[in-house]
PDB file of C-alpha atoms and ligand atoms in Angstrom:
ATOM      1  CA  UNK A  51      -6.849  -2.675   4.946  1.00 25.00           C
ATOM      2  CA  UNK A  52      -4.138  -2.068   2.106  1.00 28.00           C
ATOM      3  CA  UNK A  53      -6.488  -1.046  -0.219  1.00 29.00           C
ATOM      4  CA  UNK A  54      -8.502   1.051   1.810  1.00 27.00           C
ATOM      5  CA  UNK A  55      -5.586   3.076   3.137  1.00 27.00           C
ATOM      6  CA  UNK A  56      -4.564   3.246  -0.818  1.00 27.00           C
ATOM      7  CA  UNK A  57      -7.664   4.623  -1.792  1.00 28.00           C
ATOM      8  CA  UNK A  58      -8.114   6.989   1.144  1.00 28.00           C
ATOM      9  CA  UNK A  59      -4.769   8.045   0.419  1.00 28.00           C
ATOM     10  CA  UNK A  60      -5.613   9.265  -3.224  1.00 29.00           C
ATOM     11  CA  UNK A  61      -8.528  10.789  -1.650  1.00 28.00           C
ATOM     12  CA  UNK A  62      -7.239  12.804   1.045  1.00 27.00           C
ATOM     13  CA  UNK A  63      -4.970  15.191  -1.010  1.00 29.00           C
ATOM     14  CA  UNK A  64      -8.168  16.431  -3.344  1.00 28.00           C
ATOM     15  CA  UNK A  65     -10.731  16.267  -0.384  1.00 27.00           C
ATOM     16  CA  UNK A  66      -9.259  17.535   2.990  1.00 27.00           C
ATOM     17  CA  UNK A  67      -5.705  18.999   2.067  1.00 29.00           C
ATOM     18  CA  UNK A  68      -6.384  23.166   2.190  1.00 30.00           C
ATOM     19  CA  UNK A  69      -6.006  24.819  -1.241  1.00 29.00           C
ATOM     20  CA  UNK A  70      -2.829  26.520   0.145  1.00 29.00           C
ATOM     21  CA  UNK A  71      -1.006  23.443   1.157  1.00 29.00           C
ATOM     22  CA  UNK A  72      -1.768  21.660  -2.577  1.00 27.00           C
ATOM     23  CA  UNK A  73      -0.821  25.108  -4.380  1.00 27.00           C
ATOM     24  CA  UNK A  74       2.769  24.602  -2.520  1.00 25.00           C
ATOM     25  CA  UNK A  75       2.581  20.910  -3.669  1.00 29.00           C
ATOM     26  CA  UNK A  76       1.833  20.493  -7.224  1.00 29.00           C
ATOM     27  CA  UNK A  77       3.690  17.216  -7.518  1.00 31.00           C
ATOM     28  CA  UNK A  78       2.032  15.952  -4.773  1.00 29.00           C
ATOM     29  CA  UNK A  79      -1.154  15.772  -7.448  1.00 30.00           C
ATOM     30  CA  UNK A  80       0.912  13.120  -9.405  1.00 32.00           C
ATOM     31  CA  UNK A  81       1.734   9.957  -8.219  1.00 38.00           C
ATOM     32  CA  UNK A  82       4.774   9.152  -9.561  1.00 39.00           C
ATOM     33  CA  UNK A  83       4.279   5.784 -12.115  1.00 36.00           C
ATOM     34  CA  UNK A  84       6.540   3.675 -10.239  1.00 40.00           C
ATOM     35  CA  UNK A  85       4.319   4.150  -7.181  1.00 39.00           C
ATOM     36  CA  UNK A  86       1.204   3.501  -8.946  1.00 38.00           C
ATOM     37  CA  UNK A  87       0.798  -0.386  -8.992  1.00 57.00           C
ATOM     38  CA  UNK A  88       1.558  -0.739  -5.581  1.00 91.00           C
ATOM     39  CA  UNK A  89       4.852  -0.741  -2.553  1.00 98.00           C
ATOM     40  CA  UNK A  90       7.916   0.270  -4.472  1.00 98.00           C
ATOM     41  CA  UNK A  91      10.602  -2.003  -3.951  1.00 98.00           C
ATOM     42  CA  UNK A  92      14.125  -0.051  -3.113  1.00 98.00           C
ATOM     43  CA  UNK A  93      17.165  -1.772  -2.775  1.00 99.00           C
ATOM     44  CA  UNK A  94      19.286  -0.503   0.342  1.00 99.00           C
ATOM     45  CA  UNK A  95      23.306   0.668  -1.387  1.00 99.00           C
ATOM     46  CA  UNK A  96      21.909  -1.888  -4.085  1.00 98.00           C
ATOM     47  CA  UNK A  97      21.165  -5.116  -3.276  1.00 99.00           C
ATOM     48  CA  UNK A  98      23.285  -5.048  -0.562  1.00 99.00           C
ATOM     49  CA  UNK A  99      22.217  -8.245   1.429  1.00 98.00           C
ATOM     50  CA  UNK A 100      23.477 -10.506  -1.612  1.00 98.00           C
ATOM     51  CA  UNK A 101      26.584  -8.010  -3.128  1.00 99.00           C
ATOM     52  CA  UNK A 102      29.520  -5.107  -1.915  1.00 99.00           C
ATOM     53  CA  UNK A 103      26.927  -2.511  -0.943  1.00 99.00           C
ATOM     54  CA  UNK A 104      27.624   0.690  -3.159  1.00 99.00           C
ATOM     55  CA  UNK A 105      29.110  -1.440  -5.785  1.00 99.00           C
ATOM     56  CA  UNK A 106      27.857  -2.026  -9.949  1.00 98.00           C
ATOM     57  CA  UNK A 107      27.713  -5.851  -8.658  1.00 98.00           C
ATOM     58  CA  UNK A 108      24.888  -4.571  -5.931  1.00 99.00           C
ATOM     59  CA  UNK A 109      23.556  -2.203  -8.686  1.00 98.00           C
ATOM     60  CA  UNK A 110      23.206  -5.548 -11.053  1.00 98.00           C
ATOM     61  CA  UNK A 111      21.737  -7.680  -8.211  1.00 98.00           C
ATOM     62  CA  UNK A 112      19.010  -5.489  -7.384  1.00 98.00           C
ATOM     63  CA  UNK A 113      18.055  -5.324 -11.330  1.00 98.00           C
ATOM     64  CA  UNK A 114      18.150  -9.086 -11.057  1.00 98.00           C
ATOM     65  CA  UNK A 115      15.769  -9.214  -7.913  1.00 98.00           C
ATOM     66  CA  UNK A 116      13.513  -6.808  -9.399  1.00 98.00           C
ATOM     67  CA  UNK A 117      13.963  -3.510  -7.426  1.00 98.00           C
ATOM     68  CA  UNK A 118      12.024  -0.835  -8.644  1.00 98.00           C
ATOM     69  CA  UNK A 119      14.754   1.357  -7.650  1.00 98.00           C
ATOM     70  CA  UNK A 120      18.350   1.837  -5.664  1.00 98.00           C
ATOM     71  CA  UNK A 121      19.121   3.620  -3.244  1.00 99.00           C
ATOM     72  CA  UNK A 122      22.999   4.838  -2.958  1.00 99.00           C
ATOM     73  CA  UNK A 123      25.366   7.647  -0.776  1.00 99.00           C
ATOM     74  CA  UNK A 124      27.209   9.963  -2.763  1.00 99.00           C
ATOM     75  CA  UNK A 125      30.270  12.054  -1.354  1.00 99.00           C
ATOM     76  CA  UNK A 126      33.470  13.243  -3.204  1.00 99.00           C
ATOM     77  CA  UNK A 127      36.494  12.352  -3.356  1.00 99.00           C
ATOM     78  CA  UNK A 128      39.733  15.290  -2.587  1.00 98.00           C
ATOM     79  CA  UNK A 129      40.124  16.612  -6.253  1.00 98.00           C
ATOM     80  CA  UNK A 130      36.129  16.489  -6.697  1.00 98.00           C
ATOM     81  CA  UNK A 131      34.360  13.511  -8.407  1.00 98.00           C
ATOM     82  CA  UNK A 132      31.460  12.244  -7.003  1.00 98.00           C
ATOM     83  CA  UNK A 133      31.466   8.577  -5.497  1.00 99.00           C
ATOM     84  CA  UNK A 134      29.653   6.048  -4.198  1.00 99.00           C
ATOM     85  CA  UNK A 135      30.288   5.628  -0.524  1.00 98.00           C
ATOM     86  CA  UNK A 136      28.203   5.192   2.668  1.00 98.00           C
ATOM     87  CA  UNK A 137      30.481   5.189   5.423  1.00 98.00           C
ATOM     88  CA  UNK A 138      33.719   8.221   6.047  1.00 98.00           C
ATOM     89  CA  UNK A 139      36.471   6.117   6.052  1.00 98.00           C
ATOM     90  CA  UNK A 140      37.301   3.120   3.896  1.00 98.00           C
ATOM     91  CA  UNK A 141      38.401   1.097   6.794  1.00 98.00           C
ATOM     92  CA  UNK A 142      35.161  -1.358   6.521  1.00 98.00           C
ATOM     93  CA  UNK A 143      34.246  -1.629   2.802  1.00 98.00           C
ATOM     94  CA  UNK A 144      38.053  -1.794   1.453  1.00 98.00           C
ATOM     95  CA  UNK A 145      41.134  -2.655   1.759  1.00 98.00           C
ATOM     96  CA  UNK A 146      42.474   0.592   2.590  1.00 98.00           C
ATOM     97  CA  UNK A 147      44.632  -0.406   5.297  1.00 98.00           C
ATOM     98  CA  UNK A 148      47.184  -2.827   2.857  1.00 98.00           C
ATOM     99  CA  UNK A 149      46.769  -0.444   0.157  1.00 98.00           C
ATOM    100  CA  UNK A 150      47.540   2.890   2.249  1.00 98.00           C
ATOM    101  CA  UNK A 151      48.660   1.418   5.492  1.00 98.00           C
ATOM    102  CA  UNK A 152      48.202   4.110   8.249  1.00 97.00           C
ATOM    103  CA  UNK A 153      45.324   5.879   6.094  1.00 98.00           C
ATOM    104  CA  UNK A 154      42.670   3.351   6.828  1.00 98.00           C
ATOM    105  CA  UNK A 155      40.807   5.923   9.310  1.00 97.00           C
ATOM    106  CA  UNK A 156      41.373   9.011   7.331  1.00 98.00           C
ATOM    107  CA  UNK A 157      38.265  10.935   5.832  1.00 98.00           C
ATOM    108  CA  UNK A 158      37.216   9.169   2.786  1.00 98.00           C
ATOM    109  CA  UNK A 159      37.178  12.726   1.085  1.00 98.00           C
ATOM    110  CA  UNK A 160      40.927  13.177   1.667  1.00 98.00           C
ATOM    111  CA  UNK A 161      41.453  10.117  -0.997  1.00 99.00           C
ATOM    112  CA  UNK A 162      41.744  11.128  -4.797  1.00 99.00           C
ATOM    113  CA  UNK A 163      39.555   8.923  -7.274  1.00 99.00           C
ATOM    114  CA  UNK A 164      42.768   7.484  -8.414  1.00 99.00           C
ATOM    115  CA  UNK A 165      43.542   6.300  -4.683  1.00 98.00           C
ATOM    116  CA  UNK A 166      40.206   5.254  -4.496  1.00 98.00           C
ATOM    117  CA  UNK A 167      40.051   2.832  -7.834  1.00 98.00           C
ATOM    118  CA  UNK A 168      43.191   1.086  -6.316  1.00 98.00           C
ATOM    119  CA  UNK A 169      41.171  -0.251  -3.707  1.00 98.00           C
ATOM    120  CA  UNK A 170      39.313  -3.360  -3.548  1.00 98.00           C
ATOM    121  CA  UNK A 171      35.234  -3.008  -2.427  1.00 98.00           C
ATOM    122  CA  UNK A 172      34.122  -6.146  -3.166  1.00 98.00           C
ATOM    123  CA  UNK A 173      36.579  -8.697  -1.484  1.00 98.00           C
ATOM    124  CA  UNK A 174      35.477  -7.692   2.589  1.00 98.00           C
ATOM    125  CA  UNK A 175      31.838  -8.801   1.205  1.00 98.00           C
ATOM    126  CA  UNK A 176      32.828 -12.272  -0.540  1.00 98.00           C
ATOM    127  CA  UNK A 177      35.901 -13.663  -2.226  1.00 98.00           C
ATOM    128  CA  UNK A 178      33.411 -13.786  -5.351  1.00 98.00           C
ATOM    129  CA  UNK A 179      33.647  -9.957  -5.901  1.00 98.00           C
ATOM    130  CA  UNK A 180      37.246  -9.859  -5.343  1.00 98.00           C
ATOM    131  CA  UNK A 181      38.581  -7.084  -7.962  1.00 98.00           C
ATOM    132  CA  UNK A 182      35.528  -4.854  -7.498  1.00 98.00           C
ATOM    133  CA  UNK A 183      35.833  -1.197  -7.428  1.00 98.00           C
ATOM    134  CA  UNK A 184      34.245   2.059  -6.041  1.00 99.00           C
ATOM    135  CA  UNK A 185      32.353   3.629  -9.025  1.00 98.00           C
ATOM    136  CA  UNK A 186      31.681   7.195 -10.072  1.00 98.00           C
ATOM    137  CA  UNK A 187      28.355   8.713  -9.451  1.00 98.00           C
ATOM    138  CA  UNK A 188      28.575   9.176 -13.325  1.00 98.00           C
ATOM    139  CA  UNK A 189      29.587   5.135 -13.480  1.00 98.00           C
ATOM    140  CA  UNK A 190      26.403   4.640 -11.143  1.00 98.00           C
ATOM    141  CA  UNK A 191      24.129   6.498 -13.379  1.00 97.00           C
ATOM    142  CA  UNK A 192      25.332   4.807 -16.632  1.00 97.00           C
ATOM    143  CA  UNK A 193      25.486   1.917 -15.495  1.00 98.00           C
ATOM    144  CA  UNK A 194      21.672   1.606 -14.030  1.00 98.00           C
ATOM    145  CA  UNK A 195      20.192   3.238 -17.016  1.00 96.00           C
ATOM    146  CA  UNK A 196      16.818   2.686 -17.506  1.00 96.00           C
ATOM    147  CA  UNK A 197      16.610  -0.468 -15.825  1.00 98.00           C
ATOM    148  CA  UNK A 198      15.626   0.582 -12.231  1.00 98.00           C
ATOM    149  CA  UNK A 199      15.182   4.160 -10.537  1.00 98.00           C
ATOM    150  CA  UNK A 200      17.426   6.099  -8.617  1.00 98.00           C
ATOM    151  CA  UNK A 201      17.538   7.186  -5.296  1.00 98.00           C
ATOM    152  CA  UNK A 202      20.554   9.259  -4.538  1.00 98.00           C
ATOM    153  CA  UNK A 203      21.080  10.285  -0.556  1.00 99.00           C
ATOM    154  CA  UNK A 204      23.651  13.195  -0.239  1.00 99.00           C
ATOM    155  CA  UNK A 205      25.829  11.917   2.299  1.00 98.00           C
ATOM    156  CA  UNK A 206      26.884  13.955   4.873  1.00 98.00           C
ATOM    157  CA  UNK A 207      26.688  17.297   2.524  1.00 98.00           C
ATOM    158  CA  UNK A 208      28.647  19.450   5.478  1.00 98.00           C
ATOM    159  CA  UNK A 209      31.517  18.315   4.800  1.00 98.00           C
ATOM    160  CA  UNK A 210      31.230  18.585   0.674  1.00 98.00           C
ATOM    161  CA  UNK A 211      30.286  21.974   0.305  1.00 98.00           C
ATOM    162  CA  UNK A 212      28.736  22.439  -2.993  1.00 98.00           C
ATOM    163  CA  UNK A 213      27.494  18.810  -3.478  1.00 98.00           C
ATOM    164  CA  UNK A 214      24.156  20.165  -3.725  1.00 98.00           C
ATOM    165  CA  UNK A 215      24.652  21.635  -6.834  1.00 98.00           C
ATOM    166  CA  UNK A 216      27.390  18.986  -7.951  1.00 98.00           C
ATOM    167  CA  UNK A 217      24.872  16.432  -7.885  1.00 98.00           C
ATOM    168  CA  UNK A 218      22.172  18.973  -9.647  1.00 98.00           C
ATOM    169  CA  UNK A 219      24.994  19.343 -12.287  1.00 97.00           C
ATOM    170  CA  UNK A 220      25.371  15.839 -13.070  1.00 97.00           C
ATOM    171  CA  UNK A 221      21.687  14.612 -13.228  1.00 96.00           C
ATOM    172  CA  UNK A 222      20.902  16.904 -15.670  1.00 90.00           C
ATOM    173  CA  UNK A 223      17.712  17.165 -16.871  1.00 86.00           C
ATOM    174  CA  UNK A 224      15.393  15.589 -14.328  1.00 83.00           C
ATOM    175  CA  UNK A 225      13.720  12.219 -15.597  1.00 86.00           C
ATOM    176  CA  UNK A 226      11.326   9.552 -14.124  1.00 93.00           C
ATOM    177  CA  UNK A 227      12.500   7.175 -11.070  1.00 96.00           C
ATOM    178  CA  UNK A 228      15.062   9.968  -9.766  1.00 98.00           C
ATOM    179  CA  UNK A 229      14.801  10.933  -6.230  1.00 98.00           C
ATOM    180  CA  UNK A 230      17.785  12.843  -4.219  1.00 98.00           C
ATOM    181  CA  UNK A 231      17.575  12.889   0.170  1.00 98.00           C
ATOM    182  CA  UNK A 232      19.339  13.501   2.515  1.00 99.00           C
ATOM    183  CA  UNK A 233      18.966  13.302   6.626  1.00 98.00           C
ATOM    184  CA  UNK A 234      20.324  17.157   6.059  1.00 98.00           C
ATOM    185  CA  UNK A 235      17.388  19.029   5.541  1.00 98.00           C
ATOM    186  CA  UNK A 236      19.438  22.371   4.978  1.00 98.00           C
ATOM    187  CA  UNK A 237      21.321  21.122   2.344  1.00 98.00           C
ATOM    188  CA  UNK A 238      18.081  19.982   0.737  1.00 98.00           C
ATOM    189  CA  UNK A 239      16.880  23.043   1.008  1.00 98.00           C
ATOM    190  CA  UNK A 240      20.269  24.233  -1.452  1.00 98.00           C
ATOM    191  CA  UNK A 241      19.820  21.125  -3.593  1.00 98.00           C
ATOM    192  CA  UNK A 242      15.812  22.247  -4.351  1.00 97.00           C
ATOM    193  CA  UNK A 243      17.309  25.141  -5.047  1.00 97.00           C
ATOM    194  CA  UNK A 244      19.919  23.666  -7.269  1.00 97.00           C
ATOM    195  CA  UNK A 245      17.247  21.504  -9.112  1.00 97.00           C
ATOM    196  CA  UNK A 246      13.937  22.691  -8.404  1.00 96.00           C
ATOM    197  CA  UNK A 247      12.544  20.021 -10.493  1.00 96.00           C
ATOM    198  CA  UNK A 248      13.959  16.664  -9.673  1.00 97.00           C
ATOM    199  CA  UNK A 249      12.241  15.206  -6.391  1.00 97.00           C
ATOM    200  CA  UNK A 250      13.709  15.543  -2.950  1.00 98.00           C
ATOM    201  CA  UNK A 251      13.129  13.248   0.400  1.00 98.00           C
ATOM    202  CA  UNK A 252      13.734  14.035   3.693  1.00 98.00           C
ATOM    203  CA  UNK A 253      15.059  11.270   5.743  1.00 99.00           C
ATOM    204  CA  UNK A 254      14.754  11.138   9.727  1.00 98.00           C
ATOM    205  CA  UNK A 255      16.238   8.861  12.120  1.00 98.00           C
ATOM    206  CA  UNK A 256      13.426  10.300  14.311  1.00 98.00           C
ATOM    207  CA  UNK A 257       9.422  10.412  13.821  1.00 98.00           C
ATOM    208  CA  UNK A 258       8.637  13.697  11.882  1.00 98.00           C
ATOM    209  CA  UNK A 259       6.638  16.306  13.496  1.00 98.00           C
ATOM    210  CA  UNK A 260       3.973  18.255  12.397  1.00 98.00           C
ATOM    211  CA  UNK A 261       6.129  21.494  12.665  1.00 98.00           C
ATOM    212  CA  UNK A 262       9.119  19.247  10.084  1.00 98.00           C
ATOM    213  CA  UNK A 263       5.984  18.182   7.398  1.00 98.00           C
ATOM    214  CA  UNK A 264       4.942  21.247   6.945  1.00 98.00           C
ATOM    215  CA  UNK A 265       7.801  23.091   6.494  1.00 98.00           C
ATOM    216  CA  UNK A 266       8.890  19.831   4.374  1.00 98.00           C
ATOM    217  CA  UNK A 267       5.822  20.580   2.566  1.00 98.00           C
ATOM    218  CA  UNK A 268       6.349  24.560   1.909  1.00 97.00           C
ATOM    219  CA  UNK A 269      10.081  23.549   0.724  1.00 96.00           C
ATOM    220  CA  UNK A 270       8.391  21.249  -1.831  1.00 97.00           C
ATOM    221  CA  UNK A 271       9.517  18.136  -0.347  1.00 98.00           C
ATOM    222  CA  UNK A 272       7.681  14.980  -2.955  1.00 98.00           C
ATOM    223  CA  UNK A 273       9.366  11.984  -0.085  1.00 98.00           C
ATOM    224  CA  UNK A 274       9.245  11.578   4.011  1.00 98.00           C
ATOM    225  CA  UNK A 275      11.654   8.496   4.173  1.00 99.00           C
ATOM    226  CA  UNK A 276      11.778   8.029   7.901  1.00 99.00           C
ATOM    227  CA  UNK A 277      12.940   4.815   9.368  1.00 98.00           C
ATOM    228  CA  UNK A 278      10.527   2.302   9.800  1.00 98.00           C
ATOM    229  CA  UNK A 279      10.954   1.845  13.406  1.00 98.00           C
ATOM    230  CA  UNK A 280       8.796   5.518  13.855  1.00 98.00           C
ATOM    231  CA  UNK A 281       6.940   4.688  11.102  1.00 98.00           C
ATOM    232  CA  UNK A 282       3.257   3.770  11.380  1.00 98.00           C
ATOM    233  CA  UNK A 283      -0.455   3.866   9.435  1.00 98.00           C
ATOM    234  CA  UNK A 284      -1.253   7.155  11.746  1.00 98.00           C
ATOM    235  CA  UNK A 285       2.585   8.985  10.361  1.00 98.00           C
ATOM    236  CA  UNK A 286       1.425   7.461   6.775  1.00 98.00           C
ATOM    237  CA  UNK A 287      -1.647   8.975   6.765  1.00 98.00           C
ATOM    238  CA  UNK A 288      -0.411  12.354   8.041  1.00 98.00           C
ATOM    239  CA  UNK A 289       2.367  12.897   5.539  1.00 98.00           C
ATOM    240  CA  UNK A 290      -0.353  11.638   2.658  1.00 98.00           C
ATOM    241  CA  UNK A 291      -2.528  14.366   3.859  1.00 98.00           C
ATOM    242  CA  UNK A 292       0.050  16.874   3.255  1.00 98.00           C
ATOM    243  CA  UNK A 293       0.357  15.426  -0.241  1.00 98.00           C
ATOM    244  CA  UNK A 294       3.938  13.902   0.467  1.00 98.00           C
ATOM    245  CA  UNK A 295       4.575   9.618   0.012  1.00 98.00           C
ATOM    246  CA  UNK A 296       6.357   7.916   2.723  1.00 98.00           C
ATOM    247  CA  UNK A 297       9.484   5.613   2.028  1.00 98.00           C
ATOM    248  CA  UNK A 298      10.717   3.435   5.188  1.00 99.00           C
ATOM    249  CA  UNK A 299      14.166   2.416   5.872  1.00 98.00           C
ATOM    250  CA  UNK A 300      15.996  -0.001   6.493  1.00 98.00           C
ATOM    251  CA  UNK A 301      13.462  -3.064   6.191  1.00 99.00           C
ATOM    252  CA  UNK A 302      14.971  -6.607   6.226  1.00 98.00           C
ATOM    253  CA  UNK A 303      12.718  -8.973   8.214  1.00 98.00           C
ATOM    254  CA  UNK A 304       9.458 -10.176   6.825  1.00 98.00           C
ATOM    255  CA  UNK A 305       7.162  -9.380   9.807  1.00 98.00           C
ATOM    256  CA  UNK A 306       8.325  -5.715   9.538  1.00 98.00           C
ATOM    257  CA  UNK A 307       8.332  -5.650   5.631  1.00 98.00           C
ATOM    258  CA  UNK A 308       3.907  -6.754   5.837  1.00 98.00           C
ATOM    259  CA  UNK A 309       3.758  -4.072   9.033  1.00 98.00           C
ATOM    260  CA  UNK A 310       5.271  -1.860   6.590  1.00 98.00           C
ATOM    261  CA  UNK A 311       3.198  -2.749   3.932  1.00 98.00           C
ATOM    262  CA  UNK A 312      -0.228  -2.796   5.847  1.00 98.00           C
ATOM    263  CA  UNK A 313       0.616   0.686   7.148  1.00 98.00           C
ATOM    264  CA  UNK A 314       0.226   2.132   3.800  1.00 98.00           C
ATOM    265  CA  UNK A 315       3.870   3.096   2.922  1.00 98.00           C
ATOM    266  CA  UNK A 316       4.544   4.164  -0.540  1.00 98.00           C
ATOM    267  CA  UNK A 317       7.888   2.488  -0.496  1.00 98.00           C
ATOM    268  CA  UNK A 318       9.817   0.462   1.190  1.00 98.00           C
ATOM    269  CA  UNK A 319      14.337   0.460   1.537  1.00 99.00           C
ATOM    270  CA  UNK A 320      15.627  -2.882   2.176  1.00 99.00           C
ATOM    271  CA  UNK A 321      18.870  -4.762   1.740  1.00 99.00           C
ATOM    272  CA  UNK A 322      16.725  -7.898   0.238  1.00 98.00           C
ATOM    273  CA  UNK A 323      14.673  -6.638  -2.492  1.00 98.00           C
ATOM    274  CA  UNK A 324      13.761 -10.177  -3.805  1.00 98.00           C
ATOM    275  CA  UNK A 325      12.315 -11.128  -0.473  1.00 98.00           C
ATOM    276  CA  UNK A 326      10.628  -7.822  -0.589  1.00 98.00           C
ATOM    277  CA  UNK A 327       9.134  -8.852  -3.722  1.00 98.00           C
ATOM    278  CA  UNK A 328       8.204 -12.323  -2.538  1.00 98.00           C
ATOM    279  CA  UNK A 329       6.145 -11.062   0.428  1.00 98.00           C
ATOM    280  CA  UNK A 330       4.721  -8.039  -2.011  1.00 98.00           C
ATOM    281  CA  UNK A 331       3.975 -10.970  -4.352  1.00 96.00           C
ATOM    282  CA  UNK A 332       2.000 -12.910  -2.082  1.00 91.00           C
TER     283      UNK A 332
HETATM  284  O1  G3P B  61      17.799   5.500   2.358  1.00 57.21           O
HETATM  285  C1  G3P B  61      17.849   5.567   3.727  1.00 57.21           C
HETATM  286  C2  G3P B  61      19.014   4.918   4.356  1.00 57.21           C
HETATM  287  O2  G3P B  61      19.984   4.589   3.414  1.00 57.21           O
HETATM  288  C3  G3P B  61      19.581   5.812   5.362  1.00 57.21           C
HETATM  289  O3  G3P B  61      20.498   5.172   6.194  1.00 57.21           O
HETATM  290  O4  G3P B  61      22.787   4.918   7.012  1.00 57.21           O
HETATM  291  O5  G3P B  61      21.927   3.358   5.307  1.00 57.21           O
HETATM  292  O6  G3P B  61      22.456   5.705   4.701  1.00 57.21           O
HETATM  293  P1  G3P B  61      21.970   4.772   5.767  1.00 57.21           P
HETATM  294 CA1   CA B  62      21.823   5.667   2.439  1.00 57.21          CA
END
């Protein structure tokens, strides 16, 4: 079943895609190498089932259970570096509240990055990651190197204006393994714009219609990363016809992880990447 959908899925872009669609898509004709050998492995804010989510420690964790890539939110702190934070406060992933008592609910982008390397990300996870700290985008980046790819979700763009191109800024050149989505398709649309030639994703809470691919598609869109509870073989299929890959999130129990698999996703999010990699290992 696996291998049939992955051969039909090579097929499909060369045999019943129109010439029009493909001439939008060009990267669409390349699978990307880490896609090649089979369901990439992402890990979800880094490992973050076994370490601080958003944290070097998860970064190191999913290296050590073998993600292919990690997956991380980027927003900015008040005098403008880029940081590595999912939610918009610090209230659950710090401790904000004995460091800045009365602050704890304030917008995370109100905080400068020297506020936010006072405050401890690691300890509301485990006493064993007491100490560790929010890192730079730039830290991020270093830090991973070569040893996994990156995917980088812009994180509530709205209320960063200009993150688009921030982000475009400090990639750089684009290079293999780096994706950048966001659930904000308009600021995609400013990031493509940004960085024409590093890979986008569009992520949906909802499944995508055939109205959102296509227009995904004419915006150059390489990733549909919906979540995997509106993801099946039939929405696979359909954004593989288009010449797009599908990426599921957020994909932590084994029964959903094979349904995943067996539907023919091209990768798949998860907070356990070495269980991933068990079941993908057989
Ligand atoms: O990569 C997709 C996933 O991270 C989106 O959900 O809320 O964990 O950022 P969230
Ligand atoms: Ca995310």
């Amino acid at each position: 079943m696996r291998l049939t959908r992955r051969l039909l899925g090579t097929l499909l872009p060369l045999t019943l895609v129109p010439a029009a669609v493909v001439a939008l898509s060009p990267a669409a004709l390349a699978e990307p190498a880490q896609t090649r050998t089979g369901t990439e492995v992402v890990a979800h804010r880094g490992a973050s089932g076994d370490a601080p989510e958003n944290t070097l420690a998860a970064v190191d964790e999913a290296v050590e259970q073998q993600a292919d890539s990690i997956e991380i939110d980027v927003q900015r702190t008040a005098d403008g570096h880029l940081v590595l934070l999912h939610d918009a406060t610090l209230a659950r992933t710090t401790d904000v509240e004995q460091v800045f008592p009365g602050r704890a609910l304030d917008p995370a982008g109100s905080f400068t990055l020297a506020e936010l390397k006072q405050l401890d990300a690691g300890s509301w996870f485990g006493p064993g990651f007491a100490g560790e700290r929010i890192p730079t985008f730039a830290e991020f980046v270093e830090h991973t190197g070569d040893r996994a790819g990156l995917l980088i979700e812009l994180k509530e763009p709205a209320t960063y204006p200009g993150i688009e191109k921030e982000v475009a800024a400090e990639l750089g050149a684009p290079r293999p393994g780096v994706v950048v989505q966001s659930f904000d398709h308009d600021a995609m649309r400013r990031f493509a714009e940004a960085a024409p030639d590093v890979p986008a994703g569009w992520l949906f809470e909802t499944r995508p219609t055939g109205a959102q691919l296509d227009d995904a598609v004419a915006t150059g869109v390489e990733q549909i990363n919906p979540s995997f509870r509106v993801t099946d073989a039939d929405l696979v299929d359909t954004v593989r016809a288009r010449g797009m890959q599908t990426g599921v999130y957020t994909v932590n129990e084994e029964p959903d992880m094979r349904r995943m698999i067996d539907a023919g996703v091209d990768r798949i999010i998860t907070d356990h990447p070495g269980v991933l990699r068990d079941v993908l290992d057989g």
